[in-house]
PDB file of C-alpha atoms and ligand atoms in Angstrom:
ATOM      1  CA  MET A  68      -9.231  67.143-110.599  1.00 43.00           C
ATOM      2  CA  SER A  69     -10.627  69.874-108.373  1.00 43.00           C
ATOM      3  CA  LYS A  70     -11.471  73.153-110.086  1.00 44.00           C
ATOM      4  CA  ARG A  71     -11.883  74.940-106.760  1.00 45.00           C
ATOM      5  CA  GLY A  72      -9.577  76.209-104.054  1.00 48.00           C
ATOM      6  CA  PRO A  73      -6.276  78.036-104.387  1.00 54.00           C
ATOM      7  CA  ALA A  74      -4.377  77.430-107.585  1.00 62.00           C
ATOM      8  CA  GLY A  75      -1.136  76.517-105.811  1.00 60.00           C
ATOM      9  CA  GLY A  76      -0.426  72.878-105.082  1.00 71.00           C
ATOM     10  CA  GLU A  77      -2.440  71.439-107.957  1.00 88.00           C
ATOM     11  CA  PRO A  78      -0.371  69.157-110.198  1.00 93.00           C
ATOM     12  CA  ARG A  79      -1.262  71.121-113.343  1.00 96.00           C
ATOM     13  CA  VAL A  80      -0.189  74.384-111.629  1.00 96.00           C
ATOM     14  CA  ILE A  81       3.113  72.843-110.513  1.00 96.00           C
ATOM     15  CA  ARG A  82       3.692  71.581-114.070  1.00 97.00           C
ATOM     16  CA  LEU A  83       3.046  75.056-115.465  1.00 98.00           C
ATOM     17  CA  LEU A  84       5.420  76.678-112.951  1.00 98.00           C
ATOM     18  CA  MET A  85       8.173  74.207-113.820  1.00 98.00           C
ATOM     19  CA  GLU A  86       7.713  74.955-117.512  1.00 98.00           C
ATOM     20  CA  LEU A  87       7.844  78.723-116.920  1.00 98.00           C
ATOM     21  CA  ARG A  88      11.015  78.361-114.861  1.00 98.00           C
ATOM     22  CA  ARG A  89      12.622  76.255-117.589  1.00 98.00           C
ATOM     23  CA  LEU A  90      11.698  78.895-120.197  1.00 98.00           C
ATOM     24  CA  GLY A  91      13.268  81.765-118.259  1.00 98.00           C
ATOM     25  CA  VAL A  92      10.877  83.015-115.571  1.00 98.00           C
ATOM     26  CA  THR A  93      13.291  82.921-112.644  1.00 98.00           C
ATOM     27  CA  ASP A  94      11.998  85.691-110.343  1.00 98.00           C
ATOM     28  CA  ALA A  95      10.632  83.941-107.233  1.00 98.00           C
ATOM     29  CA  ALA A  96       8.118  86.693-106.437  1.00 98.00           C
ATOM     30  CA  VAL A  97       6.698  86.538-109.981  1.00 98.00           C
ATOM     31  CA  LEU A  98       6.478  82.730-109.893  1.00 98.00           C
ATOM     32  CA  GLY A  99       4.796  82.975-106.488  1.00 98.00           C
ATOM     33  CA  ALA A 100       2.208  85.438-107.838  1.00 98.00           C
ATOM     34  CA  ILE A 101       1.475  83.171-110.826  1.00 98.00           C
ATOM     35  CA  GLU A 102       1.162  80.203-108.480  1.00 97.00           C
ATOM     36  CA  ARG A 103      -1.490  81.985-106.414  1.00 97.00           C
ATOM     37  CA  VAL A 104      -3.653  83.370-109.246  1.00 97.00           C
ATOM     38  CA  PRO A 105      -6.371  80.838-110.183  1.00 97.00           C
ATOM     39  CA  ARG A 106      -6.201  81.147-113.990  1.00 98.00           C
ATOM     40  CA  GLU A 107      -9.287  78.946-114.284  1.00 97.00           C
ATOM     41  CA  LYS A 108     -11.311  81.939-113.030  1.00 98.00           C
ATOM     42  CA  PHE A 109     -10.129  84.045-115.988  1.00 98.00           C
ATOM     43  CA  VAL A 110     -10.976  81.704-118.887  1.00 98.00           C
ATOM     44  CA  LEU A 111     -14.302  80.931-120.577  1.00 98.00           C
ATOM     45  CA  PRO A 112     -16.057  77.769-119.300  1.00 97.00           C
ATOM     46  CA  GLN A 113     -15.275  75.825-122.483  1.00 98.00           C
ATOM     47  CA  PHE A 114     -11.526  76.260-121.876  1.00 98.00           C
ATOM     48  CA  LEU A 115     -11.461  75.265-118.186  1.00 97.00           C
ATOM     49  CA  ASP A 116      -9.510  72.087-118.888  1.00 97.00           C
ATOM     50  CA  GLN A 117      -6.793  74.162-120.615  1.00 98.00           C
ATOM     51  CA  ALA A 118      -6.606  76.892-117.956  1.00 98.00           C
ATOM     52  CA  TYR A 119      -3.116  75.887-116.767  1.00 98.00           C
ATOM     53  CA  GLU A 120      -1.621  75.145-120.169  1.00 98.00           C
ATOM     54  CA  ASN A 121       1.036  77.535-121.370  1.00 98.00           C
ATOM     55  CA  ILE A 122      -1.158  78.992-124.124  1.00 98.00           C
ATOM     56  CA  ALA A 123      -3.221  82.095-124.881  1.00 97.00           C
ATOM     57  CA  LEU A 124      -6.987  81.413-125.008  1.00 98.00           C
ATOM     58  CA  PRO A 125      -9.960  83.345-126.475  1.00 97.00           C
ATOM     59  CA  ILE A 126     -11.884  85.502-123.966  1.00 97.00           C
ATOM     60  CA  GLY A 127     -14.509  87.002-126.337  1.00 96.00           C
ATOM     61  CA  GLU A 128     -14.575  90.194-128.473  1.00 96.00           C
ATOM     62  CA  GLY A 129     -11.761  88.669-130.553  1.00 95.00           C
ATOM     63  CA  GLN A 130      -9.340  89.105-127.617  1.00 97.00           C
ATOM     64  CA  THR A 131      -7.205  86.606-125.688  1.00 97.00           C
ATOM     65  CA  ILE A 132      -5.957  85.951-122.181  1.00 98.00           C
ATOM     66  CA  SER A 133      -2.161  86.172-122.460  1.00 97.00           C
ATOM     67  CA  GLN A 134       0.081  83.106-122.483  1.00 97.00           C
ATOM     68  CA  PRO A 135       1.423  82.446-118.947  1.00 98.00           C
ATOM     69  CA  LEU A 136       5.029  82.520-120.220  1.00 98.00           C
ATOM     70  CA  VAL A 137       4.526  85.990-121.692  1.00 98.00           C
ATOM     71  CA  VAL A 138       2.857  87.188-118.464  1.00 98.00           C
ATOM     72  CA  GLY A 139       5.794  85.785-116.465  1.00 98.00           C
ATOM     73  CA  LEU A 140       8.541  87.249-118.661  1.00 98.00           C
ATOM     74  CA  MET A 141       6.886  90.660-118.995  1.00 98.00           C
ATOM     75  CA  THR A 142       6.105  90.917-115.265  1.00 98.00           C
ATOM     76  CA  GLN A 143       9.664  89.936-114.381  1.00 98.00           C
ATOM     77  CA  ALA A 144      11.031  92.518-116.829  1.00 98.00           C
ATOM     78  CA  LEU A 145       8.961  95.253-115.150  1.00 98.00           C
ATOM     79  CA  GLU A 146      11.162  95.157-111.994  1.00 98.00           C
ATOM     80  CA  LEU A 147       8.298  95.743-109.558  1.00 98.00           C
ATOM     81  CA  ASN A 148       8.405  96.547-105.876  1.00 98.00           C
ATOM     82  CA  ASP A 149       5.642  97.175-103.347  1.00 98.00           C
ATOM     83  CA  ARG A 150       5.922 100.966-103.687  1.00 98.00           C
ATOM     84  CA  CYS A 151       5.129 100.973-107.418  1.00 98.00           C
ATOM     85  CA  LYS A 152       2.100 102.682-108.880  1.00 98.00           C
ATOM     86  CA  VAL A 153       1.415 100.749-112.082  1.00 99.00           C
ATOM     87  CA  LEU A 154      -0.577 101.541-115.219  1.00 99.00           C
ATOM     88  CA  GLU A 155      -1.755  98.577-117.281  1.00 98.00           C
ATOM     89  CA  VAL A 156      -3.156  99.061-120.784  1.00 98.00           C
ATOM     90  CA  GLY A 157      -5.430  96.228-121.981  1.00 98.00           C
ATOM     91  CA  THR A 158      -7.131  94.706-118.921  1.00 98.00           C
ATOM     92  CA  GLY A 159      -8.749  91.911-120.964  1.00 98.00           C
ATOM     93  CA  SER A 160      -9.561  88.990-118.681  1.00 98.00           C
ATOM     94  CA  GLY A 161      -7.684  90.641-115.807  1.00 98.00           C
ATOM     95  CA  TYR A 162      -5.219  87.756-115.517  1.00 98.00           C
ATOM     96  CA  GLN A 163      -2.119  89.919-115.980  1.00 98.00           C
ATOM     97  CA  THR A 164      -3.645  92.488-113.599  1.00 98.00           C
ATOM     98  CA  ALA A 165      -4.110  89.817-110.925  1.00 98.00           C
ATOM     99  CA  VAL A 166      -0.452  88.789-111.272  1.00 98.00           C
ATOM    100  CA  LEU A 167       0.707  92.422-110.990  1.00 98.00           C
ATOM    101  CA  ALA A 168      -1.529  93.331-108.020  1.00 98.00           C
ATOM    102  CA  PRO A 169       0.315  91.460-105.215  1.00 98.00           C
ATOM    103  CA  LEU A 170       3.694  92.710-106.503  1.00 98.00           C
ATOM    104  CA  CYS A 171       2.999  96.449-106.362  1.00 98.00           C
ATOM    105  CA  ARG A 172       1.132  99.173-104.464  1.00 98.00           C
ATOM    106  CA  ARG A 173      -1.730  99.767-106.898  1.00 98.00           C
ATOM    107  CA  VAL A 174      -2.677  98.888-110.480  1.00 98.00           C
ATOM    108  CA  TYR A 175      -4.628 101.298-112.683  1.00 98.00           C
ATOM    109  CA  SER A 176      -5.898  99.326-115.657  1.00 98.00           C
ATOM    110  CA  ILE A 177      -7.658 100.477-118.853  1.00 98.00           C
ATOM    111  CA  GLU A 178      -9.707  98.289-121.233  1.00 98.00           C
ATOM    112  CA  ARG A 179     -11.449  99.511-124.371  1.00 97.00           C
ATOM    113  CA  HIS A 180     -14.128  96.766-124.476  1.00 98.00           C
ATOM    114  CA  LYS A 181     -16.787  97.658-121.891  1.00 98.00           C
ATOM    115  CA  SER A 182     -18.310  94.163-122.035  1.00 97.00           C
ATOM    116  CA  LEU A 183     -14.982  92.504-121.155  1.00 98.00           C
ATOM    117  CA  LEU A 184     -14.391  95.012-118.391  1.00 98.00           C
ATOM    118  CA  LYS A 185     -17.730  94.264-116.760  1.00 98.00           C
ATOM    119  CA  THR A 186     -16.961  90.537-116.427  1.00 97.00           C
ATOM    120  CA  THR A 187     -13.408  91.285-115.341  1.00 98.00           C
ATOM    121  CA  GLU A 188     -14.432  93.735-112.614  1.00 98.00           C
ATOM    122  CA  ALA A 189     -16.681  91.027-111.140  1.00 98.00           C
ATOM    123  CA  ARG A 190     -13.625  88.728-111.069  1.00 98.00           C
ATOM    124  CA  PHE A 191     -11.587  91.355-109.224  1.00 98.00           C
ATOM    125  CA  ARG A 192     -14.362  91.654-106.617  1.00 98.00           C
ATOM    126  CA  ASP A 193     -14.654  87.875-106.327  1.00 98.00           C
ATOM    127  CA  LEU A 194     -10.878  87.545-105.793  1.00 97.00           C
ATOM    128  CA  ARG A 195     -10.814  90.587-103.457  1.00 97.00           C
ATOM    129  CA  LEU A 196      -8.197  92.422-105.489  1.00 97.00           C
ATOM    130  CA  THR A 197      -8.652  95.662-103.600  1.00 96.00           C
ATOM    131  CA  ASN A 198      -5.609  97.479-104.985  1.00 98.00           C
ATOM    132  CA  VAL A 199      -6.882  97.448-108.588  1.00 98.00           C
ATOM    133  CA  THR A 200      -8.804 100.280-110.269  1.00 98.00           C
ATOM    134  CA  ALA A 201     -10.061  99.543-113.788  1.00 98.00           C
ATOM    135  CA  ILE A 202     -11.848 101.789-116.287  1.00 98.00           C
ATOM    136  CA  ALA A 203     -13.098 101.597-119.869  1.00 98.00           C
ATOM    137  CA  GLY A 204     -11.293 103.780-122.368  1.00 98.00           C
ATOM    138  CA  ASP A 205      -8.467 104.201-124.842  1.00 98.00           C
ATOM    139  CA  GLY A 206      -5.375 103.231-122.880  1.00 98.00           C
ATOM    140  CA  SER A 207      -3.003 104.429-125.598  1.00 97.00           C
ATOM    141  CA  ARG A 208      -3.666 107.914-124.184  1.00 97.00           C
ATOM    142  CA  GLY A 209      -2.728 106.718-120.720  1.00 98.00           C
ATOM    143  CA  TRP A 210      -4.471 108.013-117.596  1.00 98.00           C
ATOM    144  CA  PRO A 211      -3.321 111.641-117.243  1.00 98.00           C
ATOM    145  CA  GLU A 212      -5.224 112.253-113.966  1.00 98.00           C
ATOM    146  CA  GLN A 213      -3.260 109.463-112.253  1.00 98.00           C
ATOM    147  CA  ALA A 214       0.152 110.072-113.886  1.00 98.00           C
ATOM    148  CA  PRO A 215       3.047 109.792-113.308  1.00 98.00           C
ATOM    149  CA  PHE A 216       3.366 106.006-113.003  1.00 99.00           C
ATOM    150  CA  ASP A 217       6.415 104.119-111.714  1.00 98.00           C
ATOM    151  CA  ARG A 218       5.686 101.261-114.091  1.00 99.00           C
ATOM    152  CA  ILE A 219       3.592 100.800-117.234  1.00 98.00           C
ATOM    153  CA  MET A 220       2.612  97.430-118.718  1.00 98.00           C
ATOM    154  CA  VAL A 221       1.014  97.358-122.169  1.00 98.00           C
ATOM    155  CA  THR A 222      -0.614  94.054-123.163  1.00 97.00           C
ATOM    156  CA  ALA A 223      -1.634  94.869-126.752  1.00 96.00           C
ATOM    157  CA  ALA A 224       0.760  95.681-129.589  1.00 96.00           C
ATOM    158  CA  GLY A 225       0.860  99.042-131.365  1.00 93.00           C
ATOM    159  CA  THR A 226       2.666  99.631-134.641  1.00 93.00           C
ATOM    160  CA  LYS A 227       4.886 102.161-132.907  1.00 93.00           C
ATOM    161  CA  LEU A 228       5.851 103.175-129.402  1.00 94.00           C
ATOM    162  CA  PRO A 229       2.901 104.919-127.664  1.00 94.00           C
ATOM    163  CA  GLU A 230       4.502 108.329-126.983  1.00 94.00           C
ATOM    164  CA  ALA A 231       1.734 109.524-124.638  1.00 96.00           C
ATOM    165  CA  LEU A 232       2.568 106.669-122.276  1.00 98.00           C
ATOM    166  CA  ILE A 233       6.276 107.537-122.120  1.00 97.00           C
ATOM    167  CA  GLY A 234       5.203 111.029-121.033  1.00 97.00           C
ATOM    168  CA  GLN A 235       3.258 109.531-118.102  1.00 98.00           C
ATOM    169  CA  LEU A 236       6.212 107.486-116.865  1.00 98.00           C
ATOM    170  CA  ALA A 237       8.044 108.857-113.798  1.00 98.00           C
ATOM    171  CA  VAL A 238      11.778 109.534-114.233  1.00 98.00           C
ATOM    172  CA  GLY A 239      13.476 106.234-113.331  1.00 98.00           C
ATOM    173  CA  GLY A 240      10.289 104.396-114.320  1.00 98.00           C
ATOM    174  CA  VAL A 241      10.029 101.341-116.551  1.00 98.00           C
ATOM    175  CA  MET A 242       7.549 100.458-119.296  1.00 98.00           C
ATOM    176  CA  ILE A 243       7.120  97.040-120.903  1.00 98.00           C
ATOM    177  CA  VAL A 244       5.428  97.292-124.293  1.00 98.00           C
ATOM    178  CA  PRO A 245       5.013  95.035-127.335  1.00 98.00           C
ATOM    179  CA  VAL A 246       5.555  96.893-130.624  1.00 97.00           C
ATOM    180  CA  GLY A 247       5.374  95.692-134.214  1.00 94.00           C
ATOM    181  CA  SER A 248       3.762  96.361-137.534  1.00 78.00           C
ATOM    182  CA  ARG A 249       2.508  92.797-138.151  1.00 76.00           C
ATOM    183  CA  SER A 250       1.453  90.105-135.668  1.00 70.00           C
ATOM    184  CA  SER A 251       4.361  87.963-136.904  1.00 78.00           C
ATOM    185  CA  ASP A 252       6.862  90.740-136.355  1.00 89.00           C
ATOM    186  CA  GLN A 253       6.405  92.068-132.814  1.00 95.00           C
ATOM    187  CA  GLU A 254       8.915  92.450-130.031  1.00 97.00           C
ATOM    188  CA  VAL A 255       8.628  93.371-126.385  1.00 98.00           C
ATOM    189  CA  LEU A 256      10.525  96.541-125.532  1.00 98.00           C
ATOM    190  CA  ARG A 257      11.670  97.765-122.141  1.00 98.00           C
ATOM    191  CA  ILE A 258      11.648 101.551-121.917  1.00 98.00           C
ATOM    192  CA  ARG A 259      13.533 103.297-119.107  1.00 98.00           C
ATOM    193  CA  ARG A 260      12.550 106.896-118.524  1.00 98.00           C
ATOM    194  CA  THR A 261      15.472 109.223-117.820  1.00 97.00           C
ATOM    195  CA  ALA A 262      15.613 112.922-116.931  1.00 96.00           C
ATOM    196  CA  GLU A 263      16.578 113.676-120.547  1.00 96.00           C
ATOM    197  CA  GLY A 264      14.303 111.249-122.397  1.00 96.00           C
ATOM    198  CA  TYR A 265      14.297 107.466-122.484  1.00 97.00           C
ATOM    199  CA  HIS A 266      16.301 104.357-123.327  1.00 98.00           C
ATOM    200  CA  SER A 267      14.773 101.448-125.235  1.00 97.00           C
ATOM    201  CA  GLU A 268      15.905  97.833-125.178  1.00 98.00           C
ATOM    202  CA  SER A 269      14.482  94.893-127.153  1.00 97.00           C
ATOM    203  CA  LEU A 270      13.689  91.862-124.958  1.00 98.00           C
ATOM    204  CA  PHE A 271      11.999  89.041-126.912  1.00 96.00           C
ATOM    205  CA  PRO A 272       9.649  88.346-129.862  1.00 94.00           C
ATOM    206  CA  VAL A 273       5.954  88.046-129.107  1.00 94.00           C
ATOM    207  CA  ARG A 274       2.472  87.875-130.669  1.00 92.00           C
ATOM    208  CA  PHE A 275      -0.202  90.141-129.224  1.00 92.00           C
ATOM    209  CA  VAL A 276      -3.642  91.346-130.325  1.00 91.00           C
ATOM    210  CA  PRO A 277      -3.493  94.908-131.713  1.00 92.00           C
ATOM    211  CA  LEU A 278      -3.523  98.029-129.555  1.00 95.00           C
ATOM    212  CA  VAL A 279      -6.466  99.896-131.079  1.00 94.00           C
ATOM    213  CA  SER A 280      -6.500 103.619-130.407  1.00 90.00           C
ATOM    214  CA  ASP A 281      -9.676 105.643-130.926  1.00 83.00           C
ATOM    215  CA  SER A 282      -8.054 107.886-133.522  1.00 72.00           C
ATOM    216  CA  GLU A 283      -6.938 104.878-135.616  1.00 62.00           C
ATOM    217  CA  GLU A 284     -10.398 103.371-135.412  1.00 55.00           C
ATOM    218  CA  LYS A 285     -12.002 106.547-136.772  1.00 50.00           C
ATOM    219  CA  ARG A 286      -9.575 106.653-139.677  1.00 44.00           C
ATOM    220  CA  ALA A 287     -10.134 102.963-140.531  1.00 41.00           C
TER     221      ALA A 287
HETATM  222  N1  SAH B 541      -3.590  91.125-120.154  1.00 57.69           N
HETATM  223  C1  SAH B 541      -4.773  90.632-120.786  1.00 57.69           C
HETATM  224  C2  SAH B 541      -4.551  90.615-122.274  1.00 57.69           C
HETATM  225  C3  SAH B 541      -5.779  90.850-123.023  1.00 57.69           C
HETATM  226  S1  SAH B 541      -5.536  91.023-124.767  1.00 57.69           S
HETATM  227  C4  SAH B 541      -5.122  89.254-120.260  1.00 57.69           C
HETATM  228  O1  SAH B 541      -4.207  88.561-119.797  1.00 57.69           O
HETATM  229  O2  SAH B 541      -6.281  88.851-120.333  1.00 57.69           O
HETATM  230  C5  SAH B 541      -5.289  92.773-124.893  1.00 57.69           C
HETATM  231  C6  SAH B 541      -6.438  93.624-124.444  1.00 57.69           C
HETATM  232  O3  SAH B 541      -6.114  94.973-124.807  1.00 57.69           O
HETATM  233  C7  SAH B 541      -7.780  93.327-125.111  1.00 57.69           C
HETATM  234  O4  SAH B 541      -8.738  93.077-124.133  1.00 57.69           O
HETATM  235  C8  SAH B 541      -8.087  94.602-125.912  1.00 57.69           C
HETATM  236  O5  SAH B 541      -9.462  94.911-125.962  1.00 57.69           O
HETATM  237  C9  SAH B 541      -7.307  95.645-125.143  1.00 57.69           C
HETATM  238  N2  SAH B 541      -6.970  96.858-125.879  1.00 57.69           N
HETATM  239  C10 SAH B 541      -6.548  96.996-127.158  1.00 57.69           C
HETATM  240  N3  SAH B 541      -6.323  98.282-127.453  1.00 57.69           N
HETATM  241  C11 SAH B 541      -6.597  98.990-126.321  1.00 57.69           C
HETATM  242  C12 SAH B 541      -6.561 100.375-125.990  1.00 57.69           C
HETATM  243  N4  SAH B 541      -6.190 101.310-126.872  1.00 57.69           N
HETATM  244  N5  SAH B 541      -6.908 100.743-124.741  1.00 57.69           N
HETATM  245  C13 SAH B 541      -7.293  99.818-123.819  1.00 57.69           C
HETATM  246  N6  SAH B 541      -7.357  98.490-124.071  1.00 57.69           N
HETATM  247  C14 SAH B 541      -7.015  98.081-125.310  1.00 57.69           C
END
């Protein structure tokens, strides 16, 4: 099987898309974005043969590239359009970023592991993702200089809702964020920012690596 060329059209990509559709990813634009992102470029060489399986895979530093189903469901829940300015917390491999990029105006992405970010930025250049800006840092504080954001996507789970991020959401904006005290007890929340505050809605259970904020790390 060819490992080169666009992801779309390959039997293993078509199989993955059918599985995602069956499991609830119904948004055609989101499925189209997943179809066009070559996930094989985001995994470590030893996992190339599993690149289009519906599983999370290690990417180094104890982190993982998200499961395609979770990427699909979370992206769909974000209700994107091409005018959206998006903040992503937890760049990781950049796979979720690459799915977001064609569905919005610009993605600002923050990753706390500099070594991961370096590899990932090279991927963005290679794939010519010109509407992505990524930096190293603690994303739980958001990106105040670029706020407000129309959408925020958090791809690591905190024990509670990251309040600083809600403050950087535009009124009418949407945030998708996994929250939970233990890895076995997390759920994805959709936050809608209103003029008065925000509404929160629980979407589905999930398992993410922890959102590590600098202040927590110092206390630990
Ligand atoms: N969306 C990524 C998921 C990577 S796993 C992908 O599909 O590859 C979550 C990532 O969040 C990890 O890379 C981890 O280092 C990062 N992370 C955890 N806490 C963070 C924080 N406070 N700020 C920025 N990134 C963080």
